[in-house]
mmCIF file of C-alpha atoms in Angstrom:
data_model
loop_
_atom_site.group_PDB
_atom_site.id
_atom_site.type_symbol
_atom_site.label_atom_id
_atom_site.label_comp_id
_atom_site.label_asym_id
_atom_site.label_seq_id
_atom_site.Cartn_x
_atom_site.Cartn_y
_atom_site.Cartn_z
ATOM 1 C CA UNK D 29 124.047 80.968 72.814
ATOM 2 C CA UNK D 30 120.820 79.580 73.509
ATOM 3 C CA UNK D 31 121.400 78.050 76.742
ATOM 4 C CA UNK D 32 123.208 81.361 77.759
ATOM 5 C CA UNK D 33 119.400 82.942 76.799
ATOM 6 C CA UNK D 34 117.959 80.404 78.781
ATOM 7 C CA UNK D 35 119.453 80.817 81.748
ATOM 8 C CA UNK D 36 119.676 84.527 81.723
ATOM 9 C CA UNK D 37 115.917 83.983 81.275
ATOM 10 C CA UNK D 38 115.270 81.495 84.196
ATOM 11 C CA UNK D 39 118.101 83.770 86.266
ATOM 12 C CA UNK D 40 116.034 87.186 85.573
ATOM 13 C CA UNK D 41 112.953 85.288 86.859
ATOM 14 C CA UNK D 42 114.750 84.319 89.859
ATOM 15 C CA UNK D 43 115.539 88.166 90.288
ATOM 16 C CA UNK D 44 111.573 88.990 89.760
ATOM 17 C CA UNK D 45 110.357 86.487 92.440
ATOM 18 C CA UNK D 46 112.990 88.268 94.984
ATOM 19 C CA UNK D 47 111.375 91.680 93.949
ATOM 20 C CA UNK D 48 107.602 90.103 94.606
ATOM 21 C CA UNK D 49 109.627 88.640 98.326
ATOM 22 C CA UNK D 50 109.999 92.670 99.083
ATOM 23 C CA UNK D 51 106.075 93.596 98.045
ATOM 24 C CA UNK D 52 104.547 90.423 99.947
ATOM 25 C CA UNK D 53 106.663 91.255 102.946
ATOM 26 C CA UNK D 54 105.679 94.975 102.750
ATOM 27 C CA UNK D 55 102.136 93.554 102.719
ATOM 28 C CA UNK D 56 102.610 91.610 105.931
ATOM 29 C CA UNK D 57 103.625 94.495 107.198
ATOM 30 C CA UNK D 58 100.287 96.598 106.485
ATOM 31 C CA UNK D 59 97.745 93.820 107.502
ATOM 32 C CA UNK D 60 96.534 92.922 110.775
ATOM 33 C CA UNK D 61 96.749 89.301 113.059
ATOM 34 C CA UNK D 62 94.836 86.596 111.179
ATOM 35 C CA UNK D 63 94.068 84.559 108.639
ATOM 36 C CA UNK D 64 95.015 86.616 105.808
ATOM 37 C CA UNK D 65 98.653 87.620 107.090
ATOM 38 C CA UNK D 66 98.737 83.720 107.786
ATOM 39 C CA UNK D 67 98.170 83.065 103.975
ATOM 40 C CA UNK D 68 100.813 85.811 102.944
ATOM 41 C CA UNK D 69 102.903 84.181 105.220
ATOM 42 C CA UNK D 70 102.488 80.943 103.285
ATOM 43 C CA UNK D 71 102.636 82.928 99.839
ATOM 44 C CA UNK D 72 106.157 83.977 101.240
ATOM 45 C CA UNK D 73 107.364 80.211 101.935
ATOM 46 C CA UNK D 74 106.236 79.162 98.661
ATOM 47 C CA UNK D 75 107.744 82.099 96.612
ATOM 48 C CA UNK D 76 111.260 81.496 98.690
ATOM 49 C CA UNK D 77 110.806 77.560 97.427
ATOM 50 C CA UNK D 78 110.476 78.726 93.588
ATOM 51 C CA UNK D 79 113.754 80.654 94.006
ATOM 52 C CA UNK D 80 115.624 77.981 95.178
ATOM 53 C CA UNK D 81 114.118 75.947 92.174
ATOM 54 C CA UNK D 82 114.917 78.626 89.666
ATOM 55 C CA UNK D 83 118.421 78.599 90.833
ATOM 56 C CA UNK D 84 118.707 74.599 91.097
ATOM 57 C CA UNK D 85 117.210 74.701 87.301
ATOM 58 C CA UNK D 86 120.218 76.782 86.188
ATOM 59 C CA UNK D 87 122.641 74.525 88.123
ATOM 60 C CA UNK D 88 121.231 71.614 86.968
ATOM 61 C CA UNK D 89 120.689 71.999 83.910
ATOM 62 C CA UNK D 90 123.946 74.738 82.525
ATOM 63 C CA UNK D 91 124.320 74.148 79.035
ATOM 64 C CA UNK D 92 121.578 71.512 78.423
ATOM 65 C CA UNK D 93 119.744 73.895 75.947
ATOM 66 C CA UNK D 94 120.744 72.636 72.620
ATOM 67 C CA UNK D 95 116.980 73.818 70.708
ATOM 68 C CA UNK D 96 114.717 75.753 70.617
ATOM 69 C CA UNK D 97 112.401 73.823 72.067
ATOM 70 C CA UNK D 98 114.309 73.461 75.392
ATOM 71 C CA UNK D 99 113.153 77.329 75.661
ATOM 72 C CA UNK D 100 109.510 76.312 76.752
ATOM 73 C CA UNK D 101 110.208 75.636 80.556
ATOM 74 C CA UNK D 102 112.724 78.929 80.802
ATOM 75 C CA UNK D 103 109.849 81.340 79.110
ATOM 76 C CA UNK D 104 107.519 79.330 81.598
ATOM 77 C CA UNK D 105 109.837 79.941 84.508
ATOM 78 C CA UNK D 106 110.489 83.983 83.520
ATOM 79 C CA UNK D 107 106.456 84.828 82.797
ATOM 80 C CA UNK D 108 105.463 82.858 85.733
ATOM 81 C CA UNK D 109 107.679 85.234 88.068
ATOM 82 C CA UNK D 110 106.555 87.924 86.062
ATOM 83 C CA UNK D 111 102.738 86.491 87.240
ATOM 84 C CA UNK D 112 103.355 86.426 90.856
ATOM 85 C CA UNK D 113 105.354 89.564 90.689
ATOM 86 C CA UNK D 114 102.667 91.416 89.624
ATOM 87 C CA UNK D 115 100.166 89.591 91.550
ATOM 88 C CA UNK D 116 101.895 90.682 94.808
ATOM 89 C CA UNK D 117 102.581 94.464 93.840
ATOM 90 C CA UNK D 118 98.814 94.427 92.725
ATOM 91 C CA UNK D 119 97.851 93.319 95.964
ATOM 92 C CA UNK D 120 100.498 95.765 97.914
ATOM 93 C CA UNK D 121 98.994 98.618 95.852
ATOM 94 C CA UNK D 122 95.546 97.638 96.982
ATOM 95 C CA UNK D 123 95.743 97.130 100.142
ATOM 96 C CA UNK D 124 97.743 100.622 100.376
ATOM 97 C CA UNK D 125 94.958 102.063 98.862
ATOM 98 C CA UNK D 126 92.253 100.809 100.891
ATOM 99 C CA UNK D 127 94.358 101.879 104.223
ATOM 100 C CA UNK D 128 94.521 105.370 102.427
ATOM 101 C CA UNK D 129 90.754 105.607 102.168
ATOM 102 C CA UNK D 130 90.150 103.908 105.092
ATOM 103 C CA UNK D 131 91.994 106.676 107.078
ATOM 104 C CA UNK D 132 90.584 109.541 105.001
ATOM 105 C CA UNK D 133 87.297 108.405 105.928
ATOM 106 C CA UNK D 134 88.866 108.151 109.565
ATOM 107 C CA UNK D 135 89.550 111.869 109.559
ATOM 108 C CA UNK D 136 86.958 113.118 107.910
ATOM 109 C CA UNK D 137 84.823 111.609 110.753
ATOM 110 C CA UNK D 138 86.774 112.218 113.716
ATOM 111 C CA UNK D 139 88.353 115.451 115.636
ATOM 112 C CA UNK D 140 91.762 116.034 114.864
ATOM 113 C CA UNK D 141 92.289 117.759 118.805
ATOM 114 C CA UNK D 142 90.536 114.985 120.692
ATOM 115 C CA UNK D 143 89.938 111.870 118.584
ATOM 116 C CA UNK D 144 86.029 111.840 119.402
ATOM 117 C CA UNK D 145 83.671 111.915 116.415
ATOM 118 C CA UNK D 146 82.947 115.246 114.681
ATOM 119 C CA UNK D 147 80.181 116.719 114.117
ATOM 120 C CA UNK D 148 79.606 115.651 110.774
ATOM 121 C CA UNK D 149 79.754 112.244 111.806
ATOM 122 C CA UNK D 150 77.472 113.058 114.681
ATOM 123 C CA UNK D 151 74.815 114.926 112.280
ATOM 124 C CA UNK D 152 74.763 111.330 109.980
ATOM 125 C CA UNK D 153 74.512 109.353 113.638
ATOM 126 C CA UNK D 154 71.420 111.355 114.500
ATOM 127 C CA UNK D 155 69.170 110.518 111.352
ATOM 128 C CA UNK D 156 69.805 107.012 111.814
ATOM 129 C CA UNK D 157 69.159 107.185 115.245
ATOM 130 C CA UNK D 158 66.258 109.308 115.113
ATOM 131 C CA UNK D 159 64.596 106.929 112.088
ATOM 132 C CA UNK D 160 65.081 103.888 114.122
ATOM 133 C CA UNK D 161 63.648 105.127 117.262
ATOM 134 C CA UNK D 162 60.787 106.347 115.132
ATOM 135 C CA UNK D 163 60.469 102.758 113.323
ATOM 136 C CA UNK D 164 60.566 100.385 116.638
ATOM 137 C CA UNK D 165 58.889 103.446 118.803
ATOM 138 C CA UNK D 166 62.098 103.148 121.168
ATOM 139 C CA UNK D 167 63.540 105.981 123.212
ATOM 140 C CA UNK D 168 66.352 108.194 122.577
ATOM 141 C CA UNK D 169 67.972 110.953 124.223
ATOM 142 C CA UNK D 170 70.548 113.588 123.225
ATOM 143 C CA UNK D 171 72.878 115.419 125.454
ATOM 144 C CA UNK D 172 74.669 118.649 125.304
ATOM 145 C CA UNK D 173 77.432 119.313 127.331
ATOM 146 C CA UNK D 174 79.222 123.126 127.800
ATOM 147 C CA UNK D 175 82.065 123.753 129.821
ATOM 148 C CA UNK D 176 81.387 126.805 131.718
ATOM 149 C CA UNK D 177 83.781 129.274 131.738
ATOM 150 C CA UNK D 178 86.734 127.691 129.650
ATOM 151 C CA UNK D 179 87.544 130.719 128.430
ATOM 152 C CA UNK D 180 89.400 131.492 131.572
ATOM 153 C CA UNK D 181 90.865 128.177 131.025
ATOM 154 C CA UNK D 182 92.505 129.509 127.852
ATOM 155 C CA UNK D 183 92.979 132.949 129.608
ATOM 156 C CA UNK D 184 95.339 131.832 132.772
ATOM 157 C CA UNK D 185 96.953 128.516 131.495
ATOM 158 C CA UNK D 186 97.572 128.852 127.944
ATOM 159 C CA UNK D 187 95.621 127.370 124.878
ATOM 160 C CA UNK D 188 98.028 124.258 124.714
ATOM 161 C CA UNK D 189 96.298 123.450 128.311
ATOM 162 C CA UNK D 190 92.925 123.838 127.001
ATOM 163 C CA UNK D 191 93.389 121.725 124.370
ATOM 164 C CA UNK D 192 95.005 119.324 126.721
ATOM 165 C CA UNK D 193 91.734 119.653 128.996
ATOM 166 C CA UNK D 194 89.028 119.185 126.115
ATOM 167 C CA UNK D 195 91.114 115.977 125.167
ATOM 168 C CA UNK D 196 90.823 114.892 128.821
ATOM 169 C CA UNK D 197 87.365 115.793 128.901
ATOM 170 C CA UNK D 198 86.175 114.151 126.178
ATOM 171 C CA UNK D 199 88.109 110.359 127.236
ATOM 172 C CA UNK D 200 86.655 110.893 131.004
ATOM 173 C CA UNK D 201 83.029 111.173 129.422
ATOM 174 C CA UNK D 202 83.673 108.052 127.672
ATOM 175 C CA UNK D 203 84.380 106.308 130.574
ATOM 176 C CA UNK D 204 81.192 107.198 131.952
ATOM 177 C CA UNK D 205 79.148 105.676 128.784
ATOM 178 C CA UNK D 206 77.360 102.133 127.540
ATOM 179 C CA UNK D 207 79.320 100.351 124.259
ATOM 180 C CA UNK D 208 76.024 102.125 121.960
ATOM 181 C CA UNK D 209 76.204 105.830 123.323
ATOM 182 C CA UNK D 210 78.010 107.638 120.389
ATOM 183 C CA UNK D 211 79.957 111.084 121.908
ATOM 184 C CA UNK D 212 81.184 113.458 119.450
ATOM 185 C CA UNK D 213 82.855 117.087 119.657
ATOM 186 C CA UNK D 214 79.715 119.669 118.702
ATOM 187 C CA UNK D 215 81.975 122.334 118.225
ATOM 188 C CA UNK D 216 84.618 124.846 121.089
ATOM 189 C CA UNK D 217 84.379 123.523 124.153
ATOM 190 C CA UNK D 218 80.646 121.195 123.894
ATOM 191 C CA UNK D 219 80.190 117.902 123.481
ATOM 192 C CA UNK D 220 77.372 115.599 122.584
ATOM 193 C CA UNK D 221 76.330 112.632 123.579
ATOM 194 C CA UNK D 222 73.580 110.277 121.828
ATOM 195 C CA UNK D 223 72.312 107.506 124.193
ATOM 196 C CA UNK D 224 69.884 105.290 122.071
ATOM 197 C CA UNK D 225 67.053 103.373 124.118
ATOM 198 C CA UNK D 226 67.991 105.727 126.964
ATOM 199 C CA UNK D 227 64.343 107.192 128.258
ATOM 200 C CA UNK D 228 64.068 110.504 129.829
ATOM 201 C CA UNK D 229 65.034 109.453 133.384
ATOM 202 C CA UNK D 230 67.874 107.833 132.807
ATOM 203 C CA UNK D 231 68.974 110.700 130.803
ATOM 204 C CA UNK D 232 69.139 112.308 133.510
ATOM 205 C CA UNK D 233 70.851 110.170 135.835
ATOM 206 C CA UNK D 234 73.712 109.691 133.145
ATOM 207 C CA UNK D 235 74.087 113.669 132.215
ATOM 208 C CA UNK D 236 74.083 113.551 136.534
ATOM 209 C CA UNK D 237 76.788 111.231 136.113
ATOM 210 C CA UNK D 238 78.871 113.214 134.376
ATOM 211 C CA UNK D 239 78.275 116.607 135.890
ATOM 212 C CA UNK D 240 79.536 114.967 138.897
ATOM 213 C CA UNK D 241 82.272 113.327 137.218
ATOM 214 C CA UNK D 242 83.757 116.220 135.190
ATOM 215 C CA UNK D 243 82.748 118.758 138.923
ATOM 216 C CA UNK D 244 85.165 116.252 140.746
ATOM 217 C CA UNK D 245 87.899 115.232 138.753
ATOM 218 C CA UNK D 246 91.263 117.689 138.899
ATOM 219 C CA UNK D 247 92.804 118.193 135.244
ATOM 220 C CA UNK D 248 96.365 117.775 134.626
ATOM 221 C CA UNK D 249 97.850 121.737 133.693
ATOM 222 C CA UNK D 250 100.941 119.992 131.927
ATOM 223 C CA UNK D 251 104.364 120.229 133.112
ATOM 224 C CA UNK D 252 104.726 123.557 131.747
ATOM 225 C CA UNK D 253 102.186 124.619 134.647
ATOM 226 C CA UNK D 254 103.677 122.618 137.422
ATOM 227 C CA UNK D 255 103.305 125.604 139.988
ATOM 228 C CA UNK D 256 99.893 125.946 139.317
ATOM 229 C CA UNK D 257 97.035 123.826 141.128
ATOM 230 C CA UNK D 258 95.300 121.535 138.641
ATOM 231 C CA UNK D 259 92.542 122.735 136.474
ATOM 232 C CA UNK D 260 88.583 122.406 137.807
ATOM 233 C CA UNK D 261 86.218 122.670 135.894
ATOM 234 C CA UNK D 262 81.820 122.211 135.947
ATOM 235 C CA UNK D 263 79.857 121.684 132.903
ATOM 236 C CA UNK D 264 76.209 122.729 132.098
ATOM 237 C CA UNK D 265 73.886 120.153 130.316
ATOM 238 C CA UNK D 266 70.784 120.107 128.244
ATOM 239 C CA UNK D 267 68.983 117.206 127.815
ATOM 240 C CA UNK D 268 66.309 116.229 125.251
ATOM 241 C CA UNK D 269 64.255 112.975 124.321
ATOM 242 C CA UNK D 270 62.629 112.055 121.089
ATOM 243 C CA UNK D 271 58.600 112.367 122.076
ATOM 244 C CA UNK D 272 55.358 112.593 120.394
ATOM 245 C CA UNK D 273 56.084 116.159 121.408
ATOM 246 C CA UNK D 274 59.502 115.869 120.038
ATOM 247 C CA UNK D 275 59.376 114.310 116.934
ATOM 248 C CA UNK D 276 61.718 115.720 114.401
ATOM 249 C CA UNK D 277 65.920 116.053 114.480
ATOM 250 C CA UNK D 278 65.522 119.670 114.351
ATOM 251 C CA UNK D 279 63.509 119.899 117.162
ATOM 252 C CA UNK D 280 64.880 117.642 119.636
ATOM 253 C CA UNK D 281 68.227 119.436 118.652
ATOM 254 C CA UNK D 282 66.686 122.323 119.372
ATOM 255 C CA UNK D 283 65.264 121.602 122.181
ATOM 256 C CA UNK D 284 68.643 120.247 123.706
ATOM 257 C CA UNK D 285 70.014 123.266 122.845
ATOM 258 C CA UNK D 286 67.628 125.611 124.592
ATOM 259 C CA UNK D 287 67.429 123.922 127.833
ATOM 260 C CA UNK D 288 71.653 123.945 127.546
ATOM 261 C CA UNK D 289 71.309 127.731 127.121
ATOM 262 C CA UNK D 290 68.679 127.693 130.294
ATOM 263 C CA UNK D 291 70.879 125.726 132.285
ATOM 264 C CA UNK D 292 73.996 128.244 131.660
ATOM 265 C CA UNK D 293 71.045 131.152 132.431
ATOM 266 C CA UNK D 294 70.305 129.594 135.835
ATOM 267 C CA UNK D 295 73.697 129.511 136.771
ATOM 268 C CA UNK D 296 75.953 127.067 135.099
ATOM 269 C CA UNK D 297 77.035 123.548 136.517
ATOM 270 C CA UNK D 298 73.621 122.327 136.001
ATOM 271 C CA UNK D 299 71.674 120.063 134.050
ATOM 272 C CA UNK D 300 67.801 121.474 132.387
ATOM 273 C CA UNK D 301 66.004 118.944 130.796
ATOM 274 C CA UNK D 302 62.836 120.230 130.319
ATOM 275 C CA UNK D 303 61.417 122.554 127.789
ATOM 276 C CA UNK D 304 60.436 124.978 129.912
ATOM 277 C CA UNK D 305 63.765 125.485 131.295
ATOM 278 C CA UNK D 306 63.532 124.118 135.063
ATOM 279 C CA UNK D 307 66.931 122.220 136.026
ATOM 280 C CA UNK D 308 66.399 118.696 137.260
ATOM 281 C CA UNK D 309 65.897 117.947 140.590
ATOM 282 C CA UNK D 310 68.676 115.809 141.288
ATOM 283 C CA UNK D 311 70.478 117.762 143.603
ATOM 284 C CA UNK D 312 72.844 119.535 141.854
ATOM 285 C CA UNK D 313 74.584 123.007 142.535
ATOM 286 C CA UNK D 314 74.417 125.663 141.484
ATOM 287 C CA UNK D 315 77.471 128.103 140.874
#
């Protein structure tokens, strides 16, 4: 009887350390190349080895119990699977959690339609931005970017277009940008764009950059619009940079905004970046 306890003990372990196999494996599954897959990976190798003992143990040694204190290494065995067990759902749980959080935190920062930060992300970007270029007297500019007329967009191709050409919009301005430019979605059909250590000038030349790039590039209609010509689009820009003159958030937001309004005023597919509303003279046209 109490070797029959025994085993069933050292057996039942046997059965635990399978059932911590399944969690460390899920685990693997969930964590990325490196070092710490490479150590679950050796967790897994080592948990595989104490099943084989377990089940040598109860081979070799059927019917040795004969008292009670030939129990001590079985109740070892069972609690110690019941240790590593625990110690691998633990960590499964965890690291499910963290993913969980870690992709809330994903969302709530991003746009669902294009991927691009959102502006909530973009309004927490800013301060630090606009402390820091305060603190080491640096420059930085802020760019807002309408698409004219995408309501016509919408009108002859269909919203699931649209939605296709913001998302195309958004990855061709990225193309256009340095590693520590942050774009986000502002909201519709704008974009933003904040270009730390950028000074007025070059400001310019980028929001040139992509007026030109978004003026010239054709936009896929989907397949669903096959007989229609691609989509063409121009954007309107308004460009502001932190100053003596503009020395708050508010105010070089709104100044960003009021030459974007100015710019769509004068005629769209244009970039204003001074206060007073006069469009840049980099040879843009004017529609």
């Amino acid at each position: 009887m109490l070797s029959f306890f025994a085993n069933t003990l050292v057996l039942a372990g046997a059965v635990i350390l399978i059932g911590a196999l399944v969690s460390v494996t899920r685990l693997i599954g969930q964590l990325p190349q490196g070092s710490s897959r490479k150590s679950w990976y050796t967790m897994t190798a080592l948990i595989a080895i104490f099943v084989i003992g377990y089940v040598f143990y109860i081979a070799a040694f059927w019917k040795a119990q004969t008292n009670p204190l030939d129990m001590i290494v079985p109740v070892i065995f069972f609690f110690g699977a019941c240790f590593v067990w625990l110690s691998a759902t633990l960590s499964l749980n965890t690291a499910s959690n963290i993913m969980r959080i870690s992709l809330l935190e994903h969302e709530s920062l991003t746009d669902s339609l294009t991927g691009l930060f959102n502006r909530r992300y973009m309004d927490q970007r800013l301060v630090e931005e606009v402390a820091a270029a305060r603190r080491y007297d640096r420059p930085l500019a802020v760019l807002l970017l309408d698409l004219d007329h995408f309501k016509h967009i919408n009108d002859q191709y269909g919203h699931p277009t649209g939605d296709q050409v913001l998302i195309a919009v958004g990855a061709l301005v990225a193309t256009q940008l340095r590693g520590s430019d942050v774009l986000a979605r502002y909201g519709g059909e704008e974009f933003i764009v904040i270009a730390p250590n950028t000074p007025l000038e070059s400001a310019m030349g980028l929001a040139e950059r992509l007026r030109a790039c978004i003026e010239s590039h054709q936009f896929d209609a989907g397949p669903s619009q096959a007989a229609k010509p691609g989509v063409r689009l121009t954007v309107s820009i308004g460009v502001a940079c932190f100053s003596d003159r503009i020395d708050s958030l508010e105010r070089l937001l709104k100044i960003a905004d009021r030459n974007l309004y100015q710019a769509k005023d004068n005629g769209r597919n244009q970039i204003v970046a001074d206060p007073r509303g006069i469009p840049a003279k980099l040879g843009m046209r004017q529609t």
